[in-house]
Tab-separated table of N, CA and C in Angstrom:
chain	number	residue	atom	x	y	z
A	1	UNK	N	-25.396	-143.700	-76.935
A	1	UNK	CA	-26.551	-142.873	-77.236
A	1	UNK	C	-27.739	-143.346	-76.388
A	2	UNK	N	-28.528	-142.409	-75.859
A	2	UNK	CA	-29.685	-142.720	-75.010
A	2	UNK	C	-30.848	-143.192	-75.867
A	3	UNK	N	-31.503	-144.270	-75.411
A	3	UNK	CA	-32.667	-144.795	-76.138
A	3	UNK	C	-33.909	-143.992	-75.746
A	4	UNK	N	-34.662	-143.545	-76.730
A	4	UNK	CA	-35.898	-142.804	-76.473
A	4	UNK	C	-37.044	-143.802	-76.523
A	5	UNK	N	-37.743	-143.967	-75.389
A	5	UNK	CA	-38.799	-144.971	-75.311
A	5	UNK	C	-40.199	-144.377	-75.350
A	6	UNK	N	-40.305	-143.103	-75.079
A	6	UNK	CA	-41.614	-142.450	-75.089
A	6	UNK	C	-41.524	-141.178	-75.912
A	7	UNK	N	-42.657	-140.702	-76.369
A	7	UNK	CA	-42.699	-139.498	-77.188
A	7	UNK	C	-42.103	-138.301	-76.469
A	8	UNK	N	-42.328	-138.166	-75.174
A	8	UNK	CA	-41.859	-137.000	-74.445
A	8	UNK	C	-40.456	-137.155	-73.872
A	9	UNK	N	-39.827	-138.339	-74.028
A	9	UNK	CA	-38.448	-138.504	-73.583
A	9	UNK	C	-37.544	-137.587	-74.400
A	10	UNK	N	-36.566	-137.022	-73.749
A	10	UNK	CA	-35.614	-136.154	-74.444
A	10	UNK	C	-34.202	-136.612	-74.142
A	11	UNK	N	-33.268	-136.210	-74.970
A	11	UNK	CA	-31.873	-136.540	-74.737
A	11	UNK	C	-31.392	-135.801	-73.502
A	12	UNK	N	-30.409	-136.371	-72.818
A	12	UNK	CA	-29.893	-135.727	-71.611
A	12	UNK	C	-29.351	-134.347	-71.953
A	13	UNK	N	-29.486	-133.443	-71.025
A	13	UNK	CA	-29.008	-132.089	-71.210
A	13	UNK	C	-30.089	-131.125	-71.679
A	14	UNK	N	-31.234	-131.631	-72.128
A	14	UNK	CA	-32.331	-130.770	-72.563
A	14	UNK	C	-33.410	-130.834	-71.505
A	15	UNK	N	-33.684	-129.684	-70.878
A	15	UNK	CA	-34.673	-129.642	-69.792
A	15	UNK	C	-36.095	-129.652	-70.367
A	16	UNK	N	-36.908	-130.552	-69.869
A	16	UNK	CA	-38.308	-130.648	-70.266
A	16	UNK	C	-39.101	-129.601	-69.484
A	17	UNK	N	-39.962	-128.807	-70.124
A	17	UNK	CA	-40.763	-127.819	-69.382
A	17	UNK	C	-41.758	-128.516	-68.468
A	18	UNK	N	-42.104	-127.850	-67.354
A	18	UNK	CA	-43.081	-128.418	-66.421
A	18	UNK	C	-44.439	-128.618	-67.090
A	19	UNK	N	-44.863	-127.631	-67.851
A	19	UNK	CA	-46.155	-127.691	-68.510
A	19	UNK	C	-46.118	-126.772	-69.721
A	20	UNK	N	-46.804	-127.161	-70.750
A	20	UNK	CA	-46.880	-126.309	-71.929
A	20	UNK	C	-47.691	-125.069	-71.593
A	21	UNK	N	-48.764	-125.256	-70.834
A	21	UNK	CA	-49.619	-124.140	-70.441
A	21	UNK	C	-49.871	-124.260	-68.946
A	22	UNK	N	-49.261	-123.383	-68.172
A	22	UNK	CA	-49.383	-123.460	-66.713
A	22	UNK	C	-50.807	-123.216	-66.235
A	23	UNK	N	-51.638	-122.614	-67.081
A	23	UNK	CA	-53.022	-122.311	-66.702
A	23	UNK	C	-53.999	-123.396	-67.144
A	24	UNK	N	-53.469	-124.534	-67.637
A	24	UNK	CA	-54.349	-125.559	-68.220
A	24	UNK	C	-55.355	-126.096	-67.196
A	25	UNK	N	-54.939	-126.285	-65.947
A	25	UNK	CA	-55.894	-126.803	-64.955
A	25	UNK	C	-57.015	-125.796	-64.702
A	26	UNK	N	-56.686	-124.494	-64.736
A	26	UNK	CA	-57.728	-123.469	-64.589
A	26	UNK	C	-58.695	-123.500	-65.759
A	27	UNK	N	-58.156	-123.700	-66.960
A	27	UNK	CA	-59.000	-123.754	-68.155
A	27	UNK	C	-59.977	-124.914	-68.053
A	28	UNK	N	-59.485	-126.103	-67.651
A	28	UNK	CA	-60.365	-127.268	-67.543
A	28	UNK	C	-61.375	-127.100	-66.419
A	29	UNK	N	-60.951	-126.480	-65.329
A	29	UNK	CA	-61.862	-126.270	-64.207
A	29	UNK	C	-63.022	-125.377	-64.635
A	30	UNK	N	-62.723	-124.331	-65.419
A	30	UNK	CA	-63.761	-123.414	-65.886
A	30	UNK	C	-64.647	-124.067	-66.938
A	31	UNK	N	-64.096	-125.025	-67.695
A	31	UNK	CA	-64.846	-125.661	-68.774
A	31	UNK	C	-65.867	-126.668	-68.247
A	32	UNK	N	-65.714	-127.120	-67.013
A	32	UNK	CA	-66.657	-128.092	-66.464
A	32	UNK	C	-68.055	-127.496	-66.440
A	33	UNK	N	-69.002	-128.282	-66.923
A	33	UNK	CA	-70.377	-127.815	-66.996
A	33	UNK	C	-71.020	-127.838	-65.606
A	34	UNK	N	-71.731	-126.790	-65.309
A	34	UNK	CA	-72.449	-126.699	-64.035
A	34	UNK	C	-73.530	-127.776	-64.004
A	35	UNK	N	-73.637	-128.459	-62.889
A	35	UNK	CA	-74.665	-129.486	-62.724
A	35	UNK	C	-76.001	-128.797	-62.453
A	36	UNK	N	-76.966	-129.045	-63.306
A	36	UNK	CA	-78.287	-128.424	-63.171
A	36	UNK	C	-79.147	-129.221	-62.199
A	37	UNK	N	-80.255	-128.626	-61.786
A	37	UNK	CA	-81.175	-129.281	-60.861
A	37	UNK	C	-82.268	-130.015	-61.641
A	38	UNK	N	-82.963	-130.896	-60.966
A	38	UNK	CA	-84.091	-131.604	-61.573
A	38	UNK	C	-85.171	-130.607	-62.001
A	39	UNK	N	-85.373	-129.565	-61.214
A	39	UNK	CA	-86.369	-128.536	-61.557
A	39	UNK	C	-86.024	-127.838	-62.874
A	40	UNK	N	-84.735	-127.583	-63.102
A	40	UNK	CA	-84.286	-126.956	-64.349
A	40	UNK	C	-84.689	-127.827	-65.549
A	41	UNK	N	-84.381	-129.120	-65.469
A	41	UNK	CA	-84.717	-130.023	-66.575
A	41	UNK	C	-86.233	-130.145	-66.741
A	42	UNK	N	-86.942	-130.260	-65.634
A	42	UNK	CA	-88.389	-130.409	-65.672
A	42	UNK	C	-89.050	-129.214	-66.351
A	43	UNK	N	-88.618	-128.025	-65.960
A	43	UNK	CA	-89.177	-126.801	-66.558
A	43	UNK	C	-88.913	-126.779	-68.060
A	44	UNK	N	-87.697	-127.104	-68.469
A	44	UNK	CA	-87.352	-127.115	-69.891
A	44	UNK	C	-88.150	-128.133	-70.682
A	45	UNK	N	-88.345	-129.306	-70.105
A	45	UNK	CA	-89.132	-130.346	-70.776
A	45	UNK	C	-90.577	-129.890	-70.938
A	46	UNK	N	-91.149	-129.324	-69.870
A	46	UNK	CA	-92.543	-128.844	-69.930
A	46	UNK	C	-92.714	-127.744	-70.975
A	47	UNK	N	-91.668	-126.933	-71.176
A	47	UNK	CA	-91.720	-125.851	-72.168
A	47	UNK	C	-91.467	-126.356	-73.590
A	48	UNK	N	-91.117	-127.639	-73.723
A	48	UNK	CA	-90.862	-128.199	-75.048
A	48	UNK	C	-89.464	-127.925	-75.579
A	49	UNK	N	-88.533	-127.625	-74.702
A	49	UNK	CA	-87.156	-127.338	-75.108
A	49	UNK	C	-86.440	-128.654	-75.438
A	50	UNK	N	-86.182	-128.870	-76.732
A	50	UNK	CA	-85.578	-130.123	-77.204
A	50	UNK	C	-84.148	-130.288	-76.695
A	51	UNK	N	-83.406	-129.194	-76.581
A	51	UNK	CA	-82.027	-129.269	-76.091
A	51	UNK	C	-82.019	-129.765	-74.645
A	52	UNK	N	-82.885	-129.204	-73.829
A	52	UNK	CA	-82.952	-129.621	-72.424
A	52	UNK	C	-83.479	-131.055	-72.330
A	53	UNK	N	-84.427	-131.433	-73.178
A	53	UNK	CA	-84.900	-132.814	-73.196
A	53	UNK	C	-83.744	-133.764	-73.514
A	54	UNK	N	-82.922	-133.403	-74.497
A	54	UNK	CA	-81.759	-134.227	-74.848
A	54	UNK	C	-80.790	-134.343	-73.685
A	55	UNK	N	-80.559	-133.228	-72.999
A	55	UNK	CA	-79.669	-133.238	-71.836
A	55	UNK	C	-80.246	-134.115	-70.721
A	56	UNK	N	-81.562	-134.080	-70.564
A	56	UNK	CA	-82.216	-134.892	-69.529
A	56	UNK	C	-82.084	-136.382	-69.845
A	57	UNK	N	-82.208	-136.745	-71.107
A	57	UNK	CA	-82.035	-138.151	-71.488
A	57	UNK	C	-80.593	-138.578	-71.195
A	58	UNK	N	-79.638	-137.724	-71.538
A	58	UNK	CA	-78.237	-138.022	-71.238
A	58	UNK	C	-78.045	-138.184	-69.734
A	59	UNK	N	-78.686	-137.347	-68.950
A	59	UNK	CA	-78.607	-137.424	-67.492
A	59	UNK	C	-79.107	-138.781	-66.992
A	60	UNK	N	-80.214	-139.252	-67.551
A	60	UNK	CA	-80.767	-140.540	-67.101
A	60	UNK	C	-79.896	-141.721	-67.538
A	61	UNK	N	-79.083	-141.526	-68.575
A	61	UNK	CA	-78.183	-142.589	-69.039
A	61	UNK	C	-76.870	-142.599	-68.272
A	62	UNK	N	-76.586	-141.543	-67.517
A	62	UNK	CA	-75.310	-141.400	-66.828
A	62	UNK	C	-75.146	-142.436	-65.724
A	63	UNK	N	-73.903	-142.838	-65.491
A	63	UNK	CA	-73.598	-143.771	-64.405
A	63	UNK	C	-73.024	-143.055	-63.181
A	64	UNK	N	-72.890	-141.727	-63.254
A	64	UNK	CA	-72.387	-140.967	-62.111
A	64	UNK	C	-73.463	-140.903	-61.021
A	65	UNK	N	-73.063	-141.115	-59.781
A	65	UNK	CA	-74.029	-141.118	-58.674
A	65	UNK	C	-74.779	-139.800	-58.552
A	66	UNK	N	-74.085	-138.683	-58.716
A	66	UNK	CA	-74.746	-137.371	-58.620
A	66	UNK	C	-75.808	-137.227	-59.708
A	67	UNK	N	-75.504	-137.713	-60.914
A	67	UNK	CA	-76.470	-137.649	-62.008
A	67	UNK	C	-77.655	-138.584	-61.750
A	68	UNK	N	-77.382	-139.750	-61.194
A	68	UNK	CA	-78.466	-140.699	-60.885
A	68	UNK	C	-79.464	-140.087	-59.906
A	69	UNK	N	-78.944	-139.352	-58.935
A	69	UNK	CA	-79.827	-138.709	-57.944
A	69	UNK	C	-80.736	-137.687	-58.621
A	70	UNK	N	-80.141	-136.807	-59.447
A	70	UNK	CA	-80.922	-135.780	-60.140
A	70	UNK	C	-81.900	-136.426	-61.112
A	71	UNK	N	-81.457	-137.485	-61.802
A	71	UNK	CA	-82.329	-138.187	-62.755
A	71	UNK	C	-83.529	-138.791	-62.035
A	72	UNK	N	-83.309	-139.359	-60.862
A	72	UNK	CA	-84.415	-139.921	-60.083
A	72	UNK	C	-85.425	-138.864	-59.687
A	73	UNK	N	-84.916	-137.709	-59.265
A	73	UNK	CA	-85.802	-136.596	-58.903
A	73	UNK	C	-86.590	-136.120	-60.125
A	74	UNK	N	-85.907	-136.039	-61.273
A	74	UNK	CA	-86.556	-135.595	-62.509
A	74	UNK	C	-87.661	-136.564	-62.929
A	75	UNK	N	-87.380	-137.842	-62.859
A	75	UNK	CA	-88.385	-138.844	-63.233
A	75	UNK	C	-89.607	-138.719	-62.320
A	76	UNK	N	-89.375	-138.517	-61.036
A	76	UNK	CA	-90.498	-138.345	-60.105
A	76	UNK	C	-91.325	-137.106	-60.439
A	77	UNK	N	-90.669	-136.040	-60.882
A	77	UNK	CA	-91.397	-134.832	-61.283
A	77	UNK	C	-92.222	-135.068	-62.554
A	78	UNK	N	-91.683	-135.866	-63.466
A	78	UNK	CA	-92.343	-136.095	-64.765
A	78	UNK	C	-93.470	-137.127	-64.710
A	79	UNK	N	-93.394	-138.072	-63.800
A	79	UNK	CA	-94.374	-139.174	-63.756
A	79	UNK	C	-95.836	-138.739	-63.756
A	80	UNK	N	-96.225	-137.731	-62.979
A	80	UNK	CA	-97.639	-137.334	-62.987
A	80	UNK	C	-98.136	-136.845	-64.363
A	81	UNK	N	-97.229	-136.500	-65.255
A	81	UNK	CA	-97.603	-135.975	-66.571
A	81	UNK	C	-97.475	-137.021	-67.678
A	82	UNK	N	-97.220	-138.270	-67.310
A	82	UNK	CA	-96.970	-139.307	-68.314
A	82	UNK	C	-98.208	-140.128	-68.664
A	83	UNK	N	-99.327	-139.844	-68.064
A	83	UNK	CA	-100.520	-140.664	-68.243
A	83	UNK	C	-101.110	-140.678	-69.638
A	84	UNK	N	-100.894	-139.639	-70.441
A	84	UNK	CA	-101.482	-139.587	-71.774
A	84	UNK	C	-100.561	-140.152	-72.848
A	85	UNK	N	-99.359	-140.548	-72.467
A	85	UNK	CA	-98.417	-141.055	-73.468
A	85	UNK	C	-98.701	-142.513	-73.796
A	86	UNK	N	-98.372	-142.875	-75.020
A	86	UNK	CA	-98.496	-144.261	-75.464
A	86	UNK	C	-97.092	-144.731	-75.829
A	87	UNK	N	-96.694	-145.867	-75.286
A	87	UNK	CA	-95.368	-146.403	-75.550
A	87	UNK	C	-95.483	-147.690	-76.349
A	88	UNK	N	-94.663	-147.783	-77.392
A	88	UNK	CA	-94.664	-148.963	-78.255
A	88	UNK	C	-93.229	-149.455	-78.372
A	89	UNK	N	-93.020	-150.740	-78.194
A	89	UNK	CA	-91.694	-151.338	-78.374
A	89	UNK	C	-91.622	-152.037	-79.716
A	90	UNK	N	-90.555	-151.792	-80.453
A	90	UNK	CA	-90.379	-152.404	-81.764
A	90	UNK	C	-89.004	-153.060	-81.805
A	91	UNK	N	-88.962	-154.298	-82.215
A	91	UNK	CA	-87.712	-155.025	-82.306
A	91	UNK	C	-87.724	-155.904	-83.553
A	92	UNK	N	-86.582	-156.354	-83.955
A	92	UNK	CA	-86.493	-157.229	-85.120
A	92	UNK	C	-85.071	-157.325	-85.622
A	93	UNK	N	-84.861	-158.252	-86.508
A	93	UNK	CA	-83.526	-158.477	-87.062
A	93	UNK	C	-83.142	-157.305	-87.962
A	94	UNK	N	-81.840	-157.089	-88.174
A	94	UNK	CA	-81.396	-155.998	-89.053
A	94	UNK	C	-81.998	-156.120	-90.456
A	95	UNK	N	-82.416	-154.971	-91.005
A	95	UNK	CA	-82.916	-154.928	-92.371
A	95	UNK	C	-84.383	-155.256	-92.539
A	96	UNK	N	-85.097	-155.489	-91.461
A	96	UNK	CA	-86.506	-155.886	-91.558
A	96	UNK	C	-87.432	-154.692	-91.797
A	97	UNK	N	-86.938	-153.462	-91.574
A	97	UNK	CA	-87.747	-152.276	-91.839
A	97	UNK	C	-88.237	-151.553	-90.602
A	98	UNK	N	-87.552	-151.723	-89.486
A	98	UNK	CA	-87.976	-151.074	-88.243
A	98	UNK	C	-87.983	-149.550	-88.385
A	99	UNK	N	-86.887	-148.999	-88.893
A	99	UNK	CA	-86.787	-147.539	-89.039
A	99	UNK	C	-87.815	-147.008	-90.027
A	100	UNK	N	-88.053	-147.738	-91.105
A	100	UNK	CA	-89.048	-147.325	-92.097
A	100	UNK	C	-90.435	-147.304	-91.470
A	101	UNK	N	-90.750	-148.340	-90.706
A	101	UNK	CA	-92.048	-148.396	-90.029
A	101	UNK	C	-92.193	-147.249	-89.031
A	102	UNK	N	-91.145	-147.023	-88.208
A	102	UNK	CA	-91.198	-145.976	-87.190
A	102	UNK	C	-91.402	-144.611	-87.847
A	103	UNK	N	-90.675	-144.351	-88.940
A	103	UNK	CA	-90.818	-143.060	-89.619
A	103	UNK	C	-92.224	-142.893	-90.180
A	104	UNK	N	-92.746	-143.902	-90.853
A	104	UNK	CA	-94.081	-143.826	-91.450
A	104	UNK	C	-95.144	-143.639	-90.367
A	105	UNK	N	-95.054	-144.422	-89.315
A	105	UNK	CA	-96.005	-144.346	-88.218
A	105	UNK	C	-95.909	-142.988	-87.508
A	106	UNK	N	-94.679	-142.522	-87.265
A	106	UNK	CA	-94.472	-141.235	-86.608
A	106	UNK	C	-95.032	-140.081	-87.418
A	107	UNK	N	-94.811	-140.103	-88.733
A	107	UNK	CA	-95.350	-139.041	-89.588
A	107	UNK	C	-96.873	-139.057	-89.597
A	108	UNK	N	-97.471	-140.231	-89.545
A	108	UNK	CA	-98.931	-140.345	-89.477
A	108	UNK	C	-99.454	-139.742	-88.175
A	109	UNK	N	-98.779	-140.028	-87.070
A	109	UNK	CA	-99.194	-139.464	-85.780
A	109	UNK	C	-99.075	-137.942	-85.776
A	110	UNK	N	-98.025	-137.423	-86.385
A	110	UNK	CA	-97.840	-135.969	-86.472
A	110	UNK	C	-98.952	-135.344	-87.308
A	111	UNK	N	-99.343	-136.016	-88.394
A	111	UNK	CA	-100.463	-135.526	-89.215
A	111	UNK	C	-101.745	-135.449	-88.405
A	112	UNK	N	-101.885	-136.313	-87.416
A	112	UNK	CA	-103.068	-136.319	-86.549
A	112	UNK	C	-102.951	-135.278	-85.422
A	113	UNK	N	-101.862	-134.506	-85.425
A	113	UNK	CA	-101.696	-133.452	-84.428
A	113	UNK	C	-100.967	-133.873	-83.163
A	114	UNK	N	-100.313	-135.007	-83.192
A	114	UNK	CA	-99.600	-135.489	-82.004
A	114	UNK	C	-98.113	-135.177	-82.083
A	115	UNK	N	-97.434	-135.310	-80.956
A	115	UNK	CA	-95.977	-135.225	-80.893
A	115	UNK	C	-95.438	-136.642	-80.756
A	116	UNK	N	-94.218	-136.847	-81.273
A	116	UNK	CA	-93.628	-138.190	-81.279
A	116	UNK	C	-92.214	-138.131	-80.710
A	117	UNK	N	-91.898	-139.070	-79.852
A	117	UNK	CA	-90.523	-139.246	-79.367
A	117	UNK	C	-90.101	-140.671	-79.680
A	118	UNK	N	-88.968	-140.819	-80.321
A	118	UNK	CA	-88.416	-142.132	-80.647
A	118	UNK	C	-87.134	-142.291	-79.849
A	119	UNK	N	-87.125	-143.252	-78.952
A	119	UNK	CA	-85.924	-143.573	-78.186
A	119	UNK	C	-85.404	-144.894	-78.731
A	120	UNK	N	-84.444	-144.810	-79.637
A	120	UNK	CA	-83.925	-145.999	-80.315
A	120	UNK	C	-82.708	-146.524	-79.564
A	121	UNK	N	-82.768	-147.776	-79.174
A	121	UNK	CA	-81.642	-148.418	-78.506
A	121	UNK	C	-80.890	-149.210	-79.565
A	122	UNK	N	-79.684	-148.737	-79.879
A	122	UNK	CA	-78.861	-149.366	-80.915
A	122	UNK	C	-77.872	-150.342	-80.291
A	123	UNK	N	-77.556	-151.407	-81.021
A	123	UNK	CA	-76.459	-152.270	-80.547
A	123	UNK	C	-75.196	-151.431	-80.423
A	124	UNK	N	-74.356	-151.803	-79.502
A	124	UNK	CA	-73.152	-151.016	-79.250
A	124	UNK	C	-71.911	-151.689	-79.811
A	125	UNK	N	-70.954	-150.854	-80.148
A	125	UNK	CA	-69.647	-151.334	-80.554
A	125	UNK	C	-68.971	-151.966	-79.345
A	126	UNK	N	-68.426	-153.157	-79.502
A	126	UNK	CA	-67.752	-153.808	-78.380
A	126	UNK	C	-66.455	-153.083	-78.025
A	127	UNK	N	-65.899	-152.319	-78.969
A	127	UNK	CA	-64.661	-151.587	-78.698
A	127	UNK	C	-64.923	-150.277	-77.973
A	128	UNK	N	-65.859	-149.460	-78.485
A	128	UNK	CA	-66.064	-148.109	-77.940
A	128	UNK	C	-67.283	-147.995	-77.048
A	129	UNK	N	-68.232	-148.950	-77.140
A	129	UNK	CA	-69.474	-148.846	-76.388
A	129	UNK	C	-70.450	-147.902	-77.038
A	130	UNK	N	-70.080	-147.318	-78.175
A	130	UNK	CA	-70.923	-146.340	-78.859
A	130	UNK	C	-71.925	-146.986	-79.786
A	131	UNK	N	-72.913	-146.217	-80.155
A	131	UNK	CA	-73.964	-146.655	-81.059
A	131	UNK	C	-73.391	-146.859	-82.460
A	132	UNK	N	-73.801	-147.930	-83.145
A	132	UNK	CA	-73.236	-148.203	-84.465
A	132	UNK	C	-74.246	-148.125	-85.604
A	133	UNK	N	-75.538	-148.137	-85.301
A	133	UNK	CA	-76.528	-148.137	-86.382
A	133	UNK	C	-76.921	-146.749	-86.860
A	134	UNK	N	-77.214	-145.874	-85.943
A	134	UNK	CA	-77.613	-144.521	-86.334
A	134	UNK	C	-78.994	-144.477	-86.953
A	135	UNK	N	-80.006	-144.994	-86.264
A	135	UNK	CA	-81.388	-144.998	-86.775
A	135	UNK	C	-81.863	-143.619	-87.196
A	136	UNK	N	-81.390	-142.591	-86.523
A	136	UNK	CA	-81.847	-141.224	-86.807
A	136	UNK	C	-81.567	-140.852	-88.264
A	137	UNK	N	-80.469	-141.322	-88.816
A	137	UNK	CA	-80.132	-140.986	-90.198
A	137	UNK	C	-81.066	-141.666	-91.184
A	138	UNK	N	-81.712	-142.747	-90.768
A	138	UNK	CA	-82.637	-143.438	-91.666
A	138	UNK	C	-84.076	-142.923	-91.536
A	139	UNK	N	-84.298	-141.982	-90.640
A	139	UNK	CA	-85.626	-141.398	-90.457
A	139	UNK	C	-85.557	-139.903	-90.741
A	140	UNK	N	-85.109	-139.557	-91.941
A	140	UNK	CA	-84.873	-138.159	-92.303
A	140	UNK	C	-86.115	-137.282	-92.184
A	141	UNK	N	-87.236	-137.722	-92.753
A	141	UNK	CA	-88.455	-136.897	-92.742
A	141	UNK	C	-88.963	-136.698	-91.319
A	142	UNK	N	-88.977	-137.767	-90.551
A	142	UNK	CA	-89.440	-137.667	-89.169
A	142	UNK	C	-88.484	-136.789	-88.362
A	143	UNK	N	-87.186	-136.967	-88.562
A	143	UNK	CA	-86.191	-136.187	-87.846
A	143	UNK	C	-86.248	-134.703	-88.159
A	144	UNK	N	-86.764	-134.337	-89.330
A	144	UNK	CA	-86.864	-132.929	-89.733
A	144	UNK	C	-88.080	-132.238	-89.123
A	145	UNK	N	-89.005	-133.006	-88.578
A	145	UNK	CA	-90.218	-132.429	-88.015
A	145	UNK	C	-89.970	-131.837	-86.632
A	146	UNK	N	-90.529	-130.646	-86.406
A	146	UNK	CA	-90.440	-130.018	-85.083
A	146	UNK	C	-91.304	-130.748	-84.058
A	147	UNK	N	-92.187	-131.604	-84.525
A	147	UNK	CA	-93.082	-132.349	-83.628
A	147	UNK	C	-92.503	-133.704	-83.241
A	148	UNK	N	-91.255	-133.986	-83.698
A	148	UNK	CA	-90.638	-135.277	-83.410
A	148	UNK	C	-89.311	-135.093	-82.682
A	149	UNK	N	-89.041	-136.005	-81.782
A	149	UNK	CA	-87.779	-136.072	-81.059
A	149	UNK	C	-87.240	-137.480	-81.265
A	150	UNK	N	-86.040	-137.590	-81.822
A	150	UNK	CA	-85.436	-138.897	-82.045
A	150	UNK	C	-84.128	-138.937	-81.292
A	151	UNK	N	-83.962	-139.956	-80.469
A	151	UNK	CA	-82.737	-140.084	-79.675
A	151	UNK	C	-82.205	-141.510	-79.774
A	152	UNK	N	-81.159	-141.728	-80.596
A	152	UNK	CA	-80.518	-143.029	-80.586
A	152	UNK	C	-79.572	-143.122	-79.386
A	153	UNK	N	-79.639	-144.213	-78.664
A	153	UNK	CA	-78.761	-144.435	-77.501
A	153	UNK	C	-78.099	-145.790	-77.653
A	154	UNK	N	-76.840	-145.891	-77.266
A	154	UNK	CA	-76.168	-147.192	-77.339
A	154	UNK	C	-76.687	-148.118	-76.254
A	155	UNK	N	-76.761	-149.398	-76.556
A	155	UNK	CA	-77.196	-150.360	-75.545
A	155	UNK	C	-76.095	-150.617	-74.539
A	156	UNK	N	-74.865	-150.316	-74.911
A	156	UNK	CA	-73.684	-150.532	-74.054
A	156	UNK	C	-73.604	-151.962	-73.557
A	157	UNK	N	-74.038	-152.876	-74.401
A	157	UNK	CA	-73.919	-154.287	-74.079
A	157	UNK	C	-74.961	-154.809	-73.112
A	158	UNK	N	-75.942	-153.967	-72.737
A	158	UNK	CA	-76.985	-154.385	-71.786
A	158	UNK	C	-78.021	-155.235	-72.473
């Protein structure tokens, strides 16, 4: 009797099909997202489009060379408009109240008529490289505001 060592191994005499779906490569080719330009992202950010802002942050986190080029162009377009922003760094041991402070402070700024963006860098899983804390879930009130943008990103061991 023939030993089956892999899931797709079959007993002799049974022909394995070439592909389950011969059009699968066409499907994947069509599913690839079109690479947008820096101008596209810049326009969306200026219009306050949160989806495009999220995509732009993902673009700047990408390690693909093509994305790095577009991200660099986008950053250069945005720099002249960054002069009125205030950036604050917050760090501390787990459980000290960072998310609580950020939410309270962010809601206060929104009450004063400002917009808030929280870029939270979470420790990463050593197995998947993904974010493990999920600060956004601990800032429910701030996350529900249309005047707030919260983006947790994995540190990826950096």
